[in-house]
Amino acid sequence: MKAIRFHEFGTSEVLRHEEVDRPVPGAGQVLVRVAATSFNPVDDHIRAGVLAEMIPVALPYVPGIDLAGTVAELGPGTKDLAVGDEVVAMLPLDSAGAAAEYVLAPADSLAPAPRSIALTDAAALPLTGLAAWQTVFELAELKPGQRVLVNGAGGAVGSLVVQLAVGAGAQVTAVDGPQHADRLRTYGVDRVVAPLTLTEGPAALGGPFDAVVNHVRVSPEDLARLTHYVTDGGVAASTAGPIPEDTARKVRSAGLWVRGDRGQLTELVTKVDADELHLHIAAHRPLSELPTVHADASAGRLPGKTVVLVS
């Protein structure tokens, strides 16, 4: 079968399009014929070796944490799945990924794929959806009526955070560039704001807020300023560097290390099929162009969430 692999850490140039053996599922595993994967920033970090100590991977390594595909073969003892089932998953970070025609996945990581969108597009859901879910419901613990500021609301994770927060009954102020404004309004936000001028303070946005969710890489000084946008007893959650807590005001800080969760992923799929959650996909690229996708991401040229078509 065809796969993209790297044999050593480095730039996008280490990615090679190769013929490799088709894997055989063991106990508790499922062989999935891959329809698509998608690019996530962590893919770049793993390939570059930046996370080698935190996420030890065996080389050669196949990237691609997101998976959308069709069950091709079941390992011994696998239940609740059948050959031909369409599934999605966030694959374990330290295992072979989905940038290949076939991949082994733990059976307990697989959720039914959405029926209302193309199977290939469903590859945009797992990691970003789980990151958004865990940010909204575990880190921020949002409740109906609370006010939340989402900085970087137009991005892959931010867009889903906004929709989940609105669905949870929160009042959402979405911050991002004007190119995202119309789309963000369709999600039901209370206010759309151009990129923050943090020196203006929270009152300029109607704050402070019960929760601030940040997805934008800013300086440590600006991260510290975001603390002031959180009301007493509130929470500052960030996927782009820690926002300092303020113990005097009981403002807590929360960071995310996203994890796979079949139950949460199933809930996300249900919301997609109920037209309560929409995926914003900026581009579709063939598997052969994955090295270029990595290069574009490293150079800041990637237009947004990019689905990588495998079959």
PDB file of N, CA and C in Angstrom, residues 34-93:
ATOM      1  N   VAL A  34      -8.426   4.084   4.579  1.00  0.00           N
ATOM      2  CA  VAL A  34      -8.472   5.516   4.838  1.00  0.00           C
ATOM      3  C   VAL A  34      -9.094   6.253   3.653  1.00  0.00           C
ATOM      4  N   ALA A  35     -10.094   7.073   3.948  1.00  0.00           N
ATOM      5  CA  ALA A  35     -10.639   7.982   2.939  1.00  0.00           C
ATOM      6  C   ALA A  35      -9.885   9.306   2.965  1.00  0.00           C
ATOM      7  N   ALA A  36      -9.605   9.789   4.187  1.00  0.00           N
ATOM      8  CA  ALA A  36      -8.914  11.077   4.326  1.00  0.00           C
ATOM      9  C   ALA A  36      -8.370  11.216   5.734  1.00  0.00           C
ATOM     10  N   THR A  37      -7.365  12.050   5.847  1.00  0.00           N
ATOM     11  CA  THR A  37      -6.893  12.543   7.129  1.00  0.00           C
ATOM     12  C   THR A  37      -6.916  14.065   7.029  1.00  0.00           C
ATOM     13  N   SER A  38      -6.388  14.764   8.020  1.00  0.00           N
ATOM     14  CA  SER A  38      -6.281  16.210   7.893  1.00  0.00           C
ATOM     15  C   SER A  38      -5.024  16.677   8.587  1.00  0.00           C
ATOM     16  N   PHE A  39      -4.589  17.878   8.247  1.00  0.00           N
ATOM     17  CA  PHE A  39      -3.374  18.423   8.849  1.00  0.00           C
ATOM     18  C   PHE A  39      -3.718  19.154  10.133  1.00  0.00           C
ATOM     19  N   ASN A  40      -2.928  18.891  11.165  1.00  0.00           N
ATOM     20  CA  ASN A  40      -2.992  19.619  12.429  1.00  0.00           C
ATOM     21  C   ASN A  40      -1.591  20.122  12.768  1.00  0.00           C
ATOM     22  N   PRO A  41      -1.471  21.270  13.437  1.00  0.00           N
ATOM     23  CA  PRO A  41      -0.143  21.790  13.777  1.00  0.00           C
ATOM     24  C   PRO A  41       0.735  20.787  14.520  1.00  0.00           C
ATOM     25  N   VAL A  42       0.119  19.915  15.321  1.00  0.00           N
ATOM     26  CA  VAL A  42       0.928  18.936  16.049  1.00  0.00           C
ATOM     27  C   VAL A  42       1.638  17.978  15.091  1.00  0.00           C
ATOM     28  N   ASP A  43       1.072  17.752  13.893  1.00  0.00           N
ATOM     29  CA  ASP A  43       1.751  16.916  12.899  1.00  0.00           C
ATOM     30  C   ASP A  43       3.115  17.500  12.538  1.00  0.00           C
ATOM     31  N   ASP A  44       3.148  18.822  12.399  1.00  0.00           N
ATOM     32  CA  ASP A  44       4.400  19.514  12.087  1.00  0.00           C
ATOM     33  C   ASP A  44       5.389  19.371  13.232  1.00  0.00           C
ATOM     34  N   HIS A  45       4.899  19.492  14.475  1.00  0.00           N
ATOM     35  CA  HIS A  45       5.780  19.413  15.639  1.00  0.00           C
ATOM     36  C   HIS A  45       6.361  18.012  15.805  1.00  0.00           C
ATOM     37  N   ILE A  46       5.527  16.984  15.563  1.00  0.00           N
ATOM     38  CA  ILE A  46       6.020  15.606  15.675  1.00  0.00           C
ATOM     39  C   ILE A  46       7.087  15.343  14.624  1.00  0.00           C
ATOM     40  N   ARG A  47       6.820  15.749  13.373  1.00  0.00           N
ATOM     41  CA  ARG A  47       7.785  15.522  12.283  1.00  0.00           C
ATOM     42  C   ARG A  47       9.100  16.242  12.543  1.00  0.00           C
ATOM     43  N   ALA A  48       9.030  17.422  13.100  1.00  0.00           N
ATOM     44  CA  ALA A  48      10.245  18.206  13.359  1.00  0.00           C
ATOM     45  C   ALA A  48      11.035  17.690  14.551  1.00  0.00           C
ATOM     46  N   GLY A  49      10.432  16.804  15.346  1.00  0.00           N
ATOM     47  CA  GLY A  49      11.116  16.274  16.519  1.00  0.00           C
ATOM     48  C   GLY A  49      10.973  17.133  17.756  1.00  0.00           C
ATOM     49  N   VAL A  50      10.166  18.189  17.665  1.00  0.00           N
ATOM     50  CA  VAL A  50      10.004  19.110  18.793  1.00  0.00           C
ATOM     51  C   VAL A  50       9.372  18.401  19.990  1.00  0.00           C
ATOM     52  N   LEU A  51       8.519  17.399  19.724  1.00  0.00           N
ATOM     53  CA  LEU A  51       7.799  16.709  20.793  1.00  0.00           C
ATOM     54  C   LEU A  51       8.352  15.313  21.056  1.00  0.00           C
ATOM     55  N   ALA A  52       9.584  15.054  20.631  1.00  0.00           N
ATOM     56  CA  ALA A  52      10.138  13.704  20.712  1.00  0.00           C
ATOM     57  C   ALA A  52      10.166  13.166  22.134  1.00  0.00           C
ATOM     58  N   GLU A  53      10.431  14.018  23.118  1.00  0.00           N
ATOM     59  CA  GLU A  53      10.465  13.554  24.501  1.00  0.00           C
ATOM     60  C   GLU A  53       9.066  13.332  25.054  1.00  0.00           C
ATOM     61  N   MET A  54       8.115  14.179  24.672  1.00  0.00           N
ATOM     62  CA  MET A  54       6.738  14.050  25.162  1.00  0.00           C
ATOM     63  C   MET A  54       5.973  12.951  24.430  1.00  0.00           C
ATOM     64  N   ILE A  55       6.234  12.818  23.127  1.00  0.00           N
ATOM     65  CA  ILE A  55       5.535  11.827  22.306  1.00  0.00           C
ATOM     66  C   ILE A  55       6.593  10.982  21.596  1.00  0.00           C
ATOM     67  N   PRO A  56       7.132   9.964  22.252  1.00  0.00           N
ATOM     68  CA  PRO A  56       8.130   9.125  21.583  1.00  0.00           C
ATOM     69  C   PRO A  56       7.484   8.290  20.483  1.00  0.00           C
ATOM     70  N   VAL A  57       7.971   8.432  19.272  1.00  0.00           N
ATOM     71  CA  VAL A  57       7.418   7.684  18.141  1.00  0.00           C
ATOM     72  C   VAL A  57       8.503   6.789  17.556  1.00  0.00           C
ATOM     73  N   ALA A  58       8.067   5.652  17.023  1.00  0.00           N
ATOM     74  CA  ALA A  58       8.993   4.726  16.376  1.00  0.00           C
ATOM     75  C   ALA A  58       9.157   5.132  14.916  1.00  0.00           C
ATOM     76  N   LEU A  59      10.394   5.216  14.470  1.00  0.00           N
ATOM     77  CA  LEU A  59      10.685   5.557  13.077  1.00  0.00           C
ATOM     78  C   LEU A  59      10.895   4.288  12.261  1.00  0.00           C
ATOM     79  N   PRO A  60      10.492   4.253  10.985  1.00  0.00           N
ATOM     80  CA  PRO A  60       9.791   5.317  10.262  1.00  0.00           C
ATOM     81  C   PRO A  60       8.361   5.491  10.774  1.00  0.00           C
ATOM     82  N   TYR A  61       7.851   6.713  10.635  1.00  0.00           N
ATOM     83  CA  TYR A  61       6.567   7.094  11.218  1.00  0.00           C
ATOM     84  C   TYR A  61       5.657   7.643  10.132  1.00  0.00           C
ATOM     85  N   VAL A  62       4.383   7.224  10.176  1.00  0.00           N
ATOM     86  CA  VAL A  62       3.358   7.730   9.267  1.00  0.00           C
ATOM     87  C   VAL A  62       2.563   8.815   9.995  1.00  0.00           C
ATOM     88  N   PRO A  63       2.541  10.063   9.517  1.00  0.00           N
ATOM     89  CA  PRO A  63       1.770  11.117  10.197  1.00  0.00           C
ATOM     90  C   PRO A  63       0.281  10.994   9.909  1.00  0.00           C
ATOM     91  N   GLY A  64      -0.481  11.898  10.512  1.00  0.00           N
ATOM     92  CA  GLY A  64      -1.919  11.938  10.255  1.00  0.00           C
ATOM     93  C   GLY A  64      -2.727  11.415  11.425  1.00  0.00           C
ATOM     94  N   ILE A  65      -3.055  12.279  12.387  1.00  0.00           N
ATOM     95  CA  ILE A  65      -3.760  11.878  13.604  1.00  0.00           C
ATOM     96  C   ILE A  65      -5.251  11.708  13.353  1.00  0.00           C
ATOM     97  N   ASP A  66      -5.808  12.522  12.475  1.00  0.00           N
ATOM     98  CA  ASP A  66      -7.235  12.414  12.149  1.00  0.00           C
ATOM     99  C   ASP A  66      -7.466  11.289  11.155  1.00  0.00           C
ATOM    100  N   LEU A  67      -8.567  10.567  11.363  1.00  0.00           N
ATOM    101  CA  LEU A  67      -8.900   9.452  10.484  1.00  0.00           C
ATOM    102  C   LEU A  67     -10.379   9.472  10.131  1.00  0.00           C
ATOM    103  N   ALA A  68     -10.666   9.339   8.843  1.00  0.00           N
ATOM    104  CA  ALA A  68     -12.016   9.040   8.356  1.00  0.00           C
ATOM    105  C   ALA A  68     -11.869   7.937   7.322  1.00  0.00           C
ATOM    106  N   GLY A  69     -12.632   6.874   7.477  1.00  0.00           N
ATOM    107  CA  GLY A  69     -12.477   5.764   6.546  1.00  0.00           C
ATOM    108  C   GLY A  69     -13.519   4.686   6.764  1.00  0.00           C
ATOM    109  N   THR A  70     -13.239   3.518   6.199  1.00  0.00           N
ATOM    110  CA  THR A  70     -14.176   2.394   6.215  1.00  0.00           C
ATOM    111  C   THR A  70     -13.495   1.171   6.808  1.00  0.00           C
ATOM    112  N   VAL A  71     -14.188   0.504   7.724  1.00  0.00           N
ATOM    113  CA  VAL A  71     -13.632  -0.696   8.345  1.00  0.00           C
ATOM    114  C   VAL A  71     -13.379  -1.751   7.274  1.00  0.00           C
ATOM    115  N   ALA A  72     -12.125  -2.243   7.214  1.00  0.00           N
ATOM    116  CA  ALA A  72     -11.752  -3.245   6.213  1.00  0.00           C
ATOM    117  C   ALA A  72     -11.553  -4.629   6.812  1.00  0.00           C
ATOM    118  N   GLU A  73     -11.148  -4.683   8.079  1.00  0.00           N
ATOM    119  CA  GLU A  73     -10.868  -5.976   8.707  1.00  0.00           C
ATOM    120  C   GLU A  73     -10.883  -5.782  10.221  1.00  0.00           C
ATOM    121  N   LEU A  74     -11.417  -6.791  10.917  1.00  0.00           N
ATOM    122  CA  LEU A  74     -11.514  -6.729  12.377  1.00  0.00           C
ATOM    123  C   LEU A  74     -10.494  -7.659  13.017  1.00  0.00           C
ATOM    124  N   GLY A  75      -9.845  -7.178  14.066  1.00  0.00           N
ATOM    125  CA  GLY A  75      -8.963  -8.022  14.834  1.00  0.00           C
ATOM    126  C   GLY A  75      -9.743  -8.918  15.779  1.00  0.00           C
ATOM    127  N   PRO A  76      -9.085  -9.936  16.346  1.00  0.00           N
ATOM    128  CA  PRO A  76      -9.772 -10.856  17.259  1.00  0.00           C
ATOM    129  C   PRO A  76     -10.403 -10.121  18.443  1.00  0.00           C
ATOM    130  N   GLY A  77     -11.631 -10.512  18.782  1.00  0.00           N
ATOM    131  CA  GLY A  77     -12.299  -9.964  19.952  1.00  0.00           C
ATOM    132  C   GLY A  77     -12.945  -8.619  19.751  1.00  0.00           C
ATOM    133  N   THR A  78     -12.919  -8.096  18.548  1.00  0.00           N
ATOM    134  CA  THR A  78     -13.513  -6.775  18.301  1.00  0.00           C
ATOM    135  C   THR A  78     -15.033  -6.885  18.237  1.00  0.00           C
ATOM    136  N   LYS A  79     -15.729  -6.001  18.969  1.00  0.00           N
ATOM    137  CA  LYS A  79     -17.186  -6.010  19.008  1.00  0.00           C
ATOM    138  C   LYS A  79     -17.740  -4.672  18.549  1.00  0.00           C
ATOM    139  N   ASP A  80     -19.024  -4.661  18.231  1.00  0.00           N
ATOM    140  CA  ASP A  80     -19.774  -3.442  17.918  1.00  0.00           C
ATOM    141  C   ASP A  80     -19.319  -2.765  16.626  1.00  0.00           C
ATOM    142  N   LEU A  81     -18.526  -3.432  15.810  1.00  0.00           N
ATOM    143  CA  LEU A  81     -18.102  -2.900  14.517  1.00  0.00           C
ATOM    144  C   LEU A  81     -18.239  -3.995  13.476  1.00  0.00           C
ATOM    145  N   ALA A  82     -18.407  -3.572  12.216  1.00  0.00           N
ATOM    146  CA  ALA A  82     -18.520  -4.535  11.122  1.00  0.00           C
ATOM    147  C   ALA A  82     -17.757  -4.022   9.922  1.00  0.00           C
ATOM    148  N   VAL A  83     -17.280  -4.941   9.110  1.00  0.00           N
ATOM    149  CA  VAL A  83     -16.623  -4.559   7.863  1.00  0.00           C
ATOM    150  C   VAL A  83     -17.594  -3.732   7.028  1.00  0.00           C
ATOM    151  N   GLY A  84     -17.123  -2.610   6.533  1.00  0.00           N
ATOM    152  CA  GLY A  84     -17.954  -1.705   5.757  1.00  0.00           C
ATOM    153  C   GLY A  84     -18.461  -0.506   6.541  1.00  0.00           C
ATOM    154  N   ASP A  85     -18.334  -0.530   7.862  1.00  0.00           N
ATOM    155  CA  ASP A  85     -18.753   0.621   8.663  1.00  0.00           C
ATOM    156  C   ASP A  85     -17.876   1.833   8.350  1.00  0.00           C
ATOM    157  N   GLU A  86     -18.504   2.991   8.210  1.00  0.00           N
ATOM    158  CA  GLU A  86     -17.760   4.236   8.046  1.00  0.00           C
ATOM    159  C   GLU A  86     -17.494   4.834   9.421  1.00  0.00           C
ATOM    160  N   VAL A  87     -16.231   5.171   9.688  1.00  0.00           N
ATOM    161  CA  VAL A  87     -15.820   5.554  11.035  1.00  0.00           C
ATOM    162  C   VAL A  87     -14.897   6.765  11.000  1.00  0.00           C
ATOM    163  N   VAL A  88     -14.790   7.402  12.172  1.00  0.00           N
ATOM    164  CA  VAL A  88     -13.822   8.480  12.380  1.00  0.00           C
ATOM    165  C   VAL A  88     -13.103   8.218  13.688  1.00  0.00           C
ATOM    166  N   ALA A  89     -11.905   8.779  13.817  1.00  0.00           N
ATOM    167  CA  ALA A  89     -11.147   8.608  15.051  1.00  0.00           C
ATOM    168  C   ALA A  89     -10.034   9.635  15.129  1.00  0.00           C
ATOM    169  N   MET A  90      -9.650   9.936  16.362  1.00  0.00           N
ATOM    170  CA  MET A  90      -8.371  10.585  16.623  1.00  0.00           C
ATOM    171  C   MET A  90      -7.425   9.468  17.016  1.00  0.00           C
ATOM    172  N   LEU A  91      -6.420   9.215  16.183  1.00  0.00           N
ATOM    173  CA  LEU A  91      -5.487   8.129  16.437  1.00  0.00           C
ATOM    174  C   LEU A  91      -4.525   8.498  17.564  1.00  0.00           C
ATOM    175  N   PRO A  92      -4.027   7.512  18.306  1.00  0.00           N
ATOM    176  CA  PRO A  92      -3.029   7.803  19.340  1.00  0.00           C
ATOM    177  C   PRO A  92      -1.826   8.532  18.740  1.00  0.00           C
ATOM    178  N   LEU A  93      -1.324   9.525  19.454  1.00  0.00           N
ATOM    179  CA  LEU A  93      -0.248  10.360  18.922  1.00  0.00           C
ATOM    180  C   LEU A  93       1.033   9.576  18.667  1.00  0.00           C
TER     181      LEU A  93
END
